[in-house]
PDB file of C-alpha atoms and ligand atoms in Angstrom:
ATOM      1  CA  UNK A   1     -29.600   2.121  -1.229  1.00  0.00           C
ATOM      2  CA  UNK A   2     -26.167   1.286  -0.576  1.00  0.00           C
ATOM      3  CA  UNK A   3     -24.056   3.045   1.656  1.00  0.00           C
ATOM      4  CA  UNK A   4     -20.518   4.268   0.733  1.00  0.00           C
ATOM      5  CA  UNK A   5     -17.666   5.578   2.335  1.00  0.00           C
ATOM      6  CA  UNK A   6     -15.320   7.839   0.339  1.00  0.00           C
ATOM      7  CA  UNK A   7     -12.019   7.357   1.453  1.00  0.00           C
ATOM      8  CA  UNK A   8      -9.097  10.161   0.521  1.00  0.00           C
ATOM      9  CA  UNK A   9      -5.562   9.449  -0.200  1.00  0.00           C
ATOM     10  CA  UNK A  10      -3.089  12.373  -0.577  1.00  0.00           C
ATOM     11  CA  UNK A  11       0.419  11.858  -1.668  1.00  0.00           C
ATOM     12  CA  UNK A  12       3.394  14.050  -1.244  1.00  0.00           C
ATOM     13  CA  UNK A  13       6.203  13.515  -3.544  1.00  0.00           C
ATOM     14  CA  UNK A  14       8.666  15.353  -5.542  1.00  0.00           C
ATOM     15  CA  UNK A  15       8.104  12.746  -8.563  1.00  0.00           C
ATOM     16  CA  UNK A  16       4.171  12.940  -8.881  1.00  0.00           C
ATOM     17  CA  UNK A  17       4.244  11.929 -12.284  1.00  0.00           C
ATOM     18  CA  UNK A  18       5.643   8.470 -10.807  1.00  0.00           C
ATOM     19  CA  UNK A  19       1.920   7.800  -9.599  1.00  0.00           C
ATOM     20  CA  UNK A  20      -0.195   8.193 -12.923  1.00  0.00           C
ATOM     21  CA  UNK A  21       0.466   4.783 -14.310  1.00  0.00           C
ATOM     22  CA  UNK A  22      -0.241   2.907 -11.306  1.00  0.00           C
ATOM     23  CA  UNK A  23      -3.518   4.945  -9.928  1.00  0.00           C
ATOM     24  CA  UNK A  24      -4.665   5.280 -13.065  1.00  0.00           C
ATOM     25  CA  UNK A  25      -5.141   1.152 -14.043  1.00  0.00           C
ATOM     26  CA  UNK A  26      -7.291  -1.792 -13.113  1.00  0.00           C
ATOM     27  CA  UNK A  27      -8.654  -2.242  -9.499  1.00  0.00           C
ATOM     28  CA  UNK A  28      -6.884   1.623  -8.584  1.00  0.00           C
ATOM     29  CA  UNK A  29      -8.922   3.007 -11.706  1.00  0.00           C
ATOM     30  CA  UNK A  30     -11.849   1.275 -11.354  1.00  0.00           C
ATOM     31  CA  UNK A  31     -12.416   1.868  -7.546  1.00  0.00           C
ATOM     32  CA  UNK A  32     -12.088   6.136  -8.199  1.00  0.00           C
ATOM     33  CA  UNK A  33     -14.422   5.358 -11.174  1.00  0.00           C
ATOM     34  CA  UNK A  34     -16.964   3.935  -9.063  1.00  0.00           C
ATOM     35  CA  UNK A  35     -16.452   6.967  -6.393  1.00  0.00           C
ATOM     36  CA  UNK A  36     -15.017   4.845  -3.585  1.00  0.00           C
ATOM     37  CA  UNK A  37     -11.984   6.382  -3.397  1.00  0.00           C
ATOM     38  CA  UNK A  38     -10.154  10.035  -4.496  1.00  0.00           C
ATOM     39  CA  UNK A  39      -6.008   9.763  -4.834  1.00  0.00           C
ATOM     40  CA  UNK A  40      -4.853  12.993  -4.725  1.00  0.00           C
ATOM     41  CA  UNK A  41      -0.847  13.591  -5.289  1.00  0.00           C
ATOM     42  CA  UNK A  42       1.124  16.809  -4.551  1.00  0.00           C
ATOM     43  CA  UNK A  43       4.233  18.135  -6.147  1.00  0.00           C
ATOM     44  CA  UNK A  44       6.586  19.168  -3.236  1.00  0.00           C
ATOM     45  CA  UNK A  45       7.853  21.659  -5.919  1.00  0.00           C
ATOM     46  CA  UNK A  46       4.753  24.010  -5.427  1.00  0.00           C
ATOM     47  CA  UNK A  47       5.200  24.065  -1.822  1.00  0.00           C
ATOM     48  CA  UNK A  48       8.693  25.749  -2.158  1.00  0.00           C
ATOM     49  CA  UNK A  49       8.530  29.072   0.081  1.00  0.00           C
ATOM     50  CA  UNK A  50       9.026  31.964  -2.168  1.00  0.00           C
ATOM     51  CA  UNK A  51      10.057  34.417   0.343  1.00  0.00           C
ATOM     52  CA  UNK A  52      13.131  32.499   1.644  1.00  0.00           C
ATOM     53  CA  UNK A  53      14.316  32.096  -2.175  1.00  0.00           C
ATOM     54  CA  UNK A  54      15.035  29.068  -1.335  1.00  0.00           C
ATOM     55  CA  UNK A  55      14.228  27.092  -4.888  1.00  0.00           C
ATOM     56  CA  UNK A  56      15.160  23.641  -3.634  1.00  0.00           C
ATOM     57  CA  UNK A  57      12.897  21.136  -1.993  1.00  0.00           C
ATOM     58  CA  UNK A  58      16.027  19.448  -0.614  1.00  0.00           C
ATOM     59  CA  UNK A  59      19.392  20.421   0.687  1.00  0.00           C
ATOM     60  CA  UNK A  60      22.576  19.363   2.208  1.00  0.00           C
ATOM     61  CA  UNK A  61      22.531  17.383   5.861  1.00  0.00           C
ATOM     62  CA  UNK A  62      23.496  19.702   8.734  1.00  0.00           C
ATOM     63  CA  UNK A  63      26.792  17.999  10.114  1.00  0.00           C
ATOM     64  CA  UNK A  64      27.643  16.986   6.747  1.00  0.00           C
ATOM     65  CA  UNK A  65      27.384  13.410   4.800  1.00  0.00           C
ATOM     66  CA  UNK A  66      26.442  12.207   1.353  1.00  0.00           C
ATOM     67  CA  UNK A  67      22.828  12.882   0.842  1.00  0.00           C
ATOM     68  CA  UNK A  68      20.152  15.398   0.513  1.00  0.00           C
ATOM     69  CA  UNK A  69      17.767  15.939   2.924  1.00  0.00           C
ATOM     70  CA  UNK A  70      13.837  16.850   2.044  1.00  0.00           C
ATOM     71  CA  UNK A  71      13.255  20.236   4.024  1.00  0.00           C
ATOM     72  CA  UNK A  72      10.536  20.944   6.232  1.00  0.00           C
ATOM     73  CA  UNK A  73       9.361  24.314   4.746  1.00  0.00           C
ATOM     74  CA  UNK A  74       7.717  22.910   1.725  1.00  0.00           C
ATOM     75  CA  UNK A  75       6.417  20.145   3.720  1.00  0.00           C
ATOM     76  CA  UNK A  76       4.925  22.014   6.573  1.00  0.00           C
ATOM     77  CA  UNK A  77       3.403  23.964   4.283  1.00  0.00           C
ATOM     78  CA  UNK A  78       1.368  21.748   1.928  1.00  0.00           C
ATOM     79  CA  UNK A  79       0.150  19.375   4.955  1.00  0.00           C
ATOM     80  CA  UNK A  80      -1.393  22.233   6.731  1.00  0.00           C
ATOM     81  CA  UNK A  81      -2.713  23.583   3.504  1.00  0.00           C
ATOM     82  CA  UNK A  82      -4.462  20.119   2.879  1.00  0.00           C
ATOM     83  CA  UNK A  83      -4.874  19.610   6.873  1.00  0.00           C
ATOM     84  CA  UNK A  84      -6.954  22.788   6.820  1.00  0.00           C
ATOM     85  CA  UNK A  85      -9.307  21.413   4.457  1.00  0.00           C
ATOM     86  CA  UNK A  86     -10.228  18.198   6.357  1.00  0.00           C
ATOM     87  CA  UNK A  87      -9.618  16.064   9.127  1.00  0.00           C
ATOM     88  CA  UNK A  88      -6.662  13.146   8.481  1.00  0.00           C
ATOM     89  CA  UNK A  89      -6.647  10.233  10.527  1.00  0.00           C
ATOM     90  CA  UNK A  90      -2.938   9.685   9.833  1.00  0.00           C
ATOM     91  CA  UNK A  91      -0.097  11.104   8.259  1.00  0.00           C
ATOM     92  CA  UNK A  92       2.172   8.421   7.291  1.00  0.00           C
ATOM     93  CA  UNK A  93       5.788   8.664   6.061  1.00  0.00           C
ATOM     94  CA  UNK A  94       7.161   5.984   3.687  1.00  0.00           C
ATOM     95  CA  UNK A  95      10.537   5.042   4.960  1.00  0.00           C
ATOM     96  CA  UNK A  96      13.066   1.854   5.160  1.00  0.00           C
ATOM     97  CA  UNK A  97      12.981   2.476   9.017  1.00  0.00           C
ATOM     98  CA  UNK A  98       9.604   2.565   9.801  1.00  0.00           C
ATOM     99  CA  UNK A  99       6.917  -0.199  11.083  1.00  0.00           C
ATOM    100  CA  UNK A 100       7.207  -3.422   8.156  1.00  0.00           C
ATOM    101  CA  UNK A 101       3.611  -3.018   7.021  1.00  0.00           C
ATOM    102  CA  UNK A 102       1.443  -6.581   7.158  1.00  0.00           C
ATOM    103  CA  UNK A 103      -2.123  -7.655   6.146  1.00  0.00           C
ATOM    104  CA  UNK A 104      -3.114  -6.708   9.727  1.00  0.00           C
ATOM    105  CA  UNK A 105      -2.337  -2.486   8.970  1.00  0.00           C
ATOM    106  CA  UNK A 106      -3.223  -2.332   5.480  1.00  0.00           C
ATOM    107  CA  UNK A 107      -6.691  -3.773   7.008  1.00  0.00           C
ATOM    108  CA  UNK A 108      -6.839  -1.150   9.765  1.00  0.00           C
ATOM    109  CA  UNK A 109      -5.983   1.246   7.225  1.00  0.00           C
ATOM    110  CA  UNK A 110      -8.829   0.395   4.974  1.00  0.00           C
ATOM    111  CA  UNK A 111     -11.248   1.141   7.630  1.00  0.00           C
ATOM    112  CA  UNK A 112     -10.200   5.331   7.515  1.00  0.00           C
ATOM    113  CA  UNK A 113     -11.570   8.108   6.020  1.00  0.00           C
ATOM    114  CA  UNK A 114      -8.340  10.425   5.178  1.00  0.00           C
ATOM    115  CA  UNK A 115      -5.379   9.517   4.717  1.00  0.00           C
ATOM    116  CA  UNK A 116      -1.777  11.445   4.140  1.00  0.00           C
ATOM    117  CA  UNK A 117       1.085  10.137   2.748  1.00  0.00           C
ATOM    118  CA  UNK A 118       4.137  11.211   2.468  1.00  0.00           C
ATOM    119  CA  UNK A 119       6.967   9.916  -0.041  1.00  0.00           C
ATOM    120  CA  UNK A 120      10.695  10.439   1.420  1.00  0.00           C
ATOM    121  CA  UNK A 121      13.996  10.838  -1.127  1.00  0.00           C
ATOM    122  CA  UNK A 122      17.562  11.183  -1.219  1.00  0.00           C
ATOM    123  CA  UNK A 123      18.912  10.960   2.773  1.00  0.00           C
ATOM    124  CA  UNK A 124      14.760  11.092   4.123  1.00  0.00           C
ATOM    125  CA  UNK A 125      13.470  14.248   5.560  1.00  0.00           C
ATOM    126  CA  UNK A 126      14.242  16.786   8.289  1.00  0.00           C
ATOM    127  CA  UNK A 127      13.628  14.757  11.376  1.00  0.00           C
ATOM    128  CA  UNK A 128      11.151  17.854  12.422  1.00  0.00           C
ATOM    129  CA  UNK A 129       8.591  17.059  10.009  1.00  0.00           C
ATOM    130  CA  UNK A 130       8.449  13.293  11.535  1.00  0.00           C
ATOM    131  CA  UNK A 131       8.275  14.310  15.027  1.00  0.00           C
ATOM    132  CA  UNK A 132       5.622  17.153  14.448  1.00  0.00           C
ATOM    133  CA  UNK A 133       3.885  16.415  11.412  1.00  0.00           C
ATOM    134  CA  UNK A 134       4.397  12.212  11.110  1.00  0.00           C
ATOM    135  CA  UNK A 135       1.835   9.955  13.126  1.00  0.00           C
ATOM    136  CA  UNK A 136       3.020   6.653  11.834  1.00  0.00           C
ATOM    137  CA  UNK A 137       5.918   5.376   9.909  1.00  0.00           C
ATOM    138  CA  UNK A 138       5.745   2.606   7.103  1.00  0.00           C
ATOM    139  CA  UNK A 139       8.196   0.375   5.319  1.00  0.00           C
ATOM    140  CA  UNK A 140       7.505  -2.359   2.864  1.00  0.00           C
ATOM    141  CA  UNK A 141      10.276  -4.386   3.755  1.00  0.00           C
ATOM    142  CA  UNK A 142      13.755  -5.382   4.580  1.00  0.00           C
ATOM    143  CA  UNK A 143      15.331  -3.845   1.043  1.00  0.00           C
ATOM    144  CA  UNK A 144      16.047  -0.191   0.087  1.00  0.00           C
ATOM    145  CA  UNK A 145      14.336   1.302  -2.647  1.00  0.00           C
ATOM    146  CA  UNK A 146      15.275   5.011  -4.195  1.00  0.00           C
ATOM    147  CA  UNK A 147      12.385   6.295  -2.833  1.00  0.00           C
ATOM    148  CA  UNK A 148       8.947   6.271  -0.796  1.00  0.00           C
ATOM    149  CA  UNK A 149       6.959   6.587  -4.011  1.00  0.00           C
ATOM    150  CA  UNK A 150       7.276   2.931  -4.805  1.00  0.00           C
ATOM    151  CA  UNK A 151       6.467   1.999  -1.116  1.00  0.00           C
ATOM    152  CA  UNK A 152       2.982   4.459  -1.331  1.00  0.00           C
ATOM    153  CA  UNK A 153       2.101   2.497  -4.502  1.00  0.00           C
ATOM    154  CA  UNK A 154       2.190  -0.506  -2.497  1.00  0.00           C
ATOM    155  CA  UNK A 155       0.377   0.649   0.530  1.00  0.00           C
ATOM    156  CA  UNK A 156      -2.197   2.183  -1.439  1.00  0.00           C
ATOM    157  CA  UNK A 157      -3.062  -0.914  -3.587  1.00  0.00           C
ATOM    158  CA  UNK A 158      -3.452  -3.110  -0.402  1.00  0.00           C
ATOM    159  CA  UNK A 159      -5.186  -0.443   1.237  1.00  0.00           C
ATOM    160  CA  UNK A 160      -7.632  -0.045  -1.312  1.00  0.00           C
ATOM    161  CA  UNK A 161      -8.579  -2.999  -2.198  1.00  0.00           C
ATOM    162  CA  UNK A 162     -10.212  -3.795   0.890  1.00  0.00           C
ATOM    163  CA  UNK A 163     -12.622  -1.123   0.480  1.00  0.00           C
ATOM    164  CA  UNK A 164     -15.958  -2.514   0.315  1.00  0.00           C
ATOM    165  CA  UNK A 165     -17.218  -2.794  -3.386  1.00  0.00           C
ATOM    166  CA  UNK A 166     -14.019  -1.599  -4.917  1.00  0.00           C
ATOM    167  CA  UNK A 167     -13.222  -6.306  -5.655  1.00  0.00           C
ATOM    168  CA  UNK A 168     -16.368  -7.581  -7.945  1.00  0.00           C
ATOM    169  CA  UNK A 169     -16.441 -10.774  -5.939  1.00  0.00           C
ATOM    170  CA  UNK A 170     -16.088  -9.515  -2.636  1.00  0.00           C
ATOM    171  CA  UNK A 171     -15.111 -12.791  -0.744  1.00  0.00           C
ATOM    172  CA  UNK A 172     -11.928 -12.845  -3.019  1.00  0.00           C
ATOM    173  CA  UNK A 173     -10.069 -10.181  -0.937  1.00  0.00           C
ATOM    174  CA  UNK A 174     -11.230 -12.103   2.045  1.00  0.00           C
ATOM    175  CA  UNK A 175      -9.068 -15.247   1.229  1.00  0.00           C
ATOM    176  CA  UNK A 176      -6.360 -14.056   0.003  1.00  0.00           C
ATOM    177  CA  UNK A 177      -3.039 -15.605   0.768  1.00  0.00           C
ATOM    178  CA  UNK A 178      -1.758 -14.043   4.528  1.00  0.00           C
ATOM    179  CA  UNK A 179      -5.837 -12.079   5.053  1.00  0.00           C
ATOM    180  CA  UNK A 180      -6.679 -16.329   6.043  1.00  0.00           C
ATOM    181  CA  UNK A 181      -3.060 -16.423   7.338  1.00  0.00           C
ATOM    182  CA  UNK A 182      -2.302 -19.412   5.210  1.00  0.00           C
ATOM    183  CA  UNK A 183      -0.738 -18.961   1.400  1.00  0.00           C
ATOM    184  CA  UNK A 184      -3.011 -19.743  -1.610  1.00  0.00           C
ATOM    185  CA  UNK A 185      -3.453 -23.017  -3.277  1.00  0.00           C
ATOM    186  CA  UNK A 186      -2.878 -23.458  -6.614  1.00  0.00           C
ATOM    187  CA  UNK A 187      -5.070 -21.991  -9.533  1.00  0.00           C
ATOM    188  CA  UNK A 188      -5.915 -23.343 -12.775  1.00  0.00           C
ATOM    189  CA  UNK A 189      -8.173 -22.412 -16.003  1.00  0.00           C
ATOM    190  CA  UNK A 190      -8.677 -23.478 -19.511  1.00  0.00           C
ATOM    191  CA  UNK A 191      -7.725 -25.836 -20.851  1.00  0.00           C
ATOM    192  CA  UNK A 192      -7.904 -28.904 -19.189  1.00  0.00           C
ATOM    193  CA  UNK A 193      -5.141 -30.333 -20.553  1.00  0.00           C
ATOM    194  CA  UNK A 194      -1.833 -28.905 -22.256  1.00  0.00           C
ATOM    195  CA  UNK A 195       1.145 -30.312 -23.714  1.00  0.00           C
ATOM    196  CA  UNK A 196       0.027 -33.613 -21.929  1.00  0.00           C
ATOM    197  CA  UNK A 197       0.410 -31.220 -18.439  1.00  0.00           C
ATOM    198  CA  UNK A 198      -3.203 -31.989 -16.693  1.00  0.00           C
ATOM    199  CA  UNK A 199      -5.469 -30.190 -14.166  1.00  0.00           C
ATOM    200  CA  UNK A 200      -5.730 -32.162 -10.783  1.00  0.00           C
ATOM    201  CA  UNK A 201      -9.075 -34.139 -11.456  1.00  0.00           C
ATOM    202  CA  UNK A 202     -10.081 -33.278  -8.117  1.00  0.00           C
ATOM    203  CA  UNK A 203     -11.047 -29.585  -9.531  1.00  0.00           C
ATOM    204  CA  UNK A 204     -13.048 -31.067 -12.537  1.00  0.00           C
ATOM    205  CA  UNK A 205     -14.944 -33.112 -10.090  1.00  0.00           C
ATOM    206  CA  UNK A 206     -17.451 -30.907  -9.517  1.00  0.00           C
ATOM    207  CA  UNK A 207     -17.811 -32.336  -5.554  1.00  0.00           C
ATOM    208  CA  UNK A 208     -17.351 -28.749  -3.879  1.00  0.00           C
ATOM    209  CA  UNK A 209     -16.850 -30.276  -0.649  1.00  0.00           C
ATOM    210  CA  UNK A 210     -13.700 -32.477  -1.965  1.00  0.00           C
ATOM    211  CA  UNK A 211     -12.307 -29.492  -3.601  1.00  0.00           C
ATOM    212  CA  UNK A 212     -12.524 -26.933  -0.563  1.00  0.00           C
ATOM    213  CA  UNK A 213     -10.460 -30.260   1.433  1.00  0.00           C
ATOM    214  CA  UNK A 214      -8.022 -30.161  -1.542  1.00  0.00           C
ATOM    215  CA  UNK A 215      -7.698 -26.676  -1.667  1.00  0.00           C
ATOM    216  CA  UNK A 216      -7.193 -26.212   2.116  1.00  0.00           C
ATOM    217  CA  UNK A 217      -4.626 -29.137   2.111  1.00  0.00           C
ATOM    218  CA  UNK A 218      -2.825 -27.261  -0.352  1.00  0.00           C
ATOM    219  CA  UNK A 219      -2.322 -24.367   0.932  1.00  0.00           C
ATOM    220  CA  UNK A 220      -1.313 -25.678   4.588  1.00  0.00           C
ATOM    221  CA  UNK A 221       1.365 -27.427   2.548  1.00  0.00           C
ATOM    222  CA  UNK A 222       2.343 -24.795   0.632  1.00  0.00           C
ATOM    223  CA  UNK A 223       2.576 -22.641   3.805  1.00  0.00           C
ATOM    224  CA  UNK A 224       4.405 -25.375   5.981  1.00  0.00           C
ATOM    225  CA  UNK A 225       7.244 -25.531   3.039  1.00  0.00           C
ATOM    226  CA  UNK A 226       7.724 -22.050   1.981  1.00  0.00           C
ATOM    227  CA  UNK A 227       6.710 -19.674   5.307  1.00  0.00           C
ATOM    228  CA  UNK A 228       6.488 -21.927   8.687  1.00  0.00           C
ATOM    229  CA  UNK A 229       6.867 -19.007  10.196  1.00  0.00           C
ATOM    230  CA  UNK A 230       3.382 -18.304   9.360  1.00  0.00           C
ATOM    231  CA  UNK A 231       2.039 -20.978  11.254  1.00  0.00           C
ATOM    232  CA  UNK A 232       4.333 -20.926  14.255  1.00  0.00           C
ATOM    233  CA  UNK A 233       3.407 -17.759  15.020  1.00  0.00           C
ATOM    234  CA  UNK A 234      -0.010 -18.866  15.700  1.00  0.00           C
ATOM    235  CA  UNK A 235       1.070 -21.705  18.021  1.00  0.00           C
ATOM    236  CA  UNK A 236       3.374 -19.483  19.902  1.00  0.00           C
TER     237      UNK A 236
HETATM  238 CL1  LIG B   1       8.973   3.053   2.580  1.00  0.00          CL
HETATM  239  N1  LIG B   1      11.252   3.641   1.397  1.00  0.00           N
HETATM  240  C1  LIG B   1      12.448   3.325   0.879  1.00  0.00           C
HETATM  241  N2  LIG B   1      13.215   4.294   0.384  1.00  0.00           N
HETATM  242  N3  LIG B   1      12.921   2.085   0.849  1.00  0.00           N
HETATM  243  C2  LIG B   1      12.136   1.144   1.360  1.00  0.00           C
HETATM  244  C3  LIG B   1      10.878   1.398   1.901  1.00  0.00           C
HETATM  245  C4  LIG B   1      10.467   2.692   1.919  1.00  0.00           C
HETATM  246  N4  LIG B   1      10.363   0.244   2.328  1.00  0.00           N
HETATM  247  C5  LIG B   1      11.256  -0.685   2.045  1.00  0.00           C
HETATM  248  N5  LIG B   1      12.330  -0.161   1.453  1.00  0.00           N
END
């Protein structure tokens, strides 16, 4: 019998409803269908303490500045409701300033049981929260986006589809481009021939051994044009 790991994602957020589409479809869908993963998100909204009547997730940045900053109360208060439930390996706060996730993390990541994320807004969150709640600190790149709930999206798609089983062909994830450090060659299906516009004969050959040189040509090509730095960092 096989053996499989369930993996747990929670998500923070003050705009759960941004998650539904993109959990809820194709490889995301199908990997909670077949029980390999559970994506749980959390409305910041319900963590809002009562007793403080303070209604408002957010509020304005001590010192002043445009901006509101996520509090820590509502925070605090649904990661140690969901920390007393289980064990996370790490809580991880989606932000422009943190580590520029790679192939290399999303792989690590794959590998854990729990996982916690947490979806800034606005100015970010109470600097408290990341040095007593945060253990690591993802971006997705060198842009700014509105929020960390696009950025979670991201992580959690490359996280989870490295989850053994979750891919039908399983070697696929293997060589994709950057997991073989070299970008993909290029892909082509039916028909054969369009508008005159013809499939390199090499792949109607049928001589597998020709086709995994052409293939591997390629893509060192394609990587030596478009990201050298890709292969210098190798050499270096
Ligand atoms: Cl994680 N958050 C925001 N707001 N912008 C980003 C990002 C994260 N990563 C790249 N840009």
């Amino acid at each position: 019998m096989a053996y499989f790991r369930l993996m747990r994602i929670d998500i923070l957020t003050i705009f759960p409803e941004m998650f539904a589409a993109i959990l809820n479809e194709s490889i995301l869908k199908r990997a909670q269908d077949k029980g390999l993963v559970q994506m749980h998100t959390h409305n910041l909204r319900d963590y809002v303490i009562a007793e403080t009547k303070r209604k408002n997730v957010d509020d304005y940045a001590y010192g002043g500045g445009a901006g509101m900053v996520l509090g820590i109360e509502p925070i605090a208060r649904c990661i140690e409701s969901l920390r007393s439930q289980r064990v996370y390996d790490e809580f991880i706060y989606l932000t422009p300033d943190g580590e520029v996730l790679n192939q290399g993390m999303s792989n690590h990541l794959s590998t854990k049981q729990n996982l916690l994320l947490l979806c800034g807004r606005y100015k970010g969150v109470d600097q408290r929260v990341r040095d007593h709640f945060i253990t690591k600190e993802i971006s997705i790149g060198d842009y700014v986006l509105s929020g960390g709930e696009l950025a979670a999206c991201v992580l959690t798609d490359s996280i989870v589809r490295l989850i053994p089983g979750v891919l039908s062909d399983e070697s696929s994830a293997l060589l994709d481009s950057f997991q073989g450090e070299l970008l993909d060659a290029p892909v082509y299906t039916r028909p054969a021939e369009f508008r005159g516009w013809k499939v390199p004969d090499v792949l109607m050959s049928g001589h597998e051994a020709k086709i995994d040189e052409w293939r591997y040509q390629q893509s060192l090509e394609k990587t030596q044009n478009r990201r050298p730095d890709l292969l210098k960092d190798k050499n270096d």
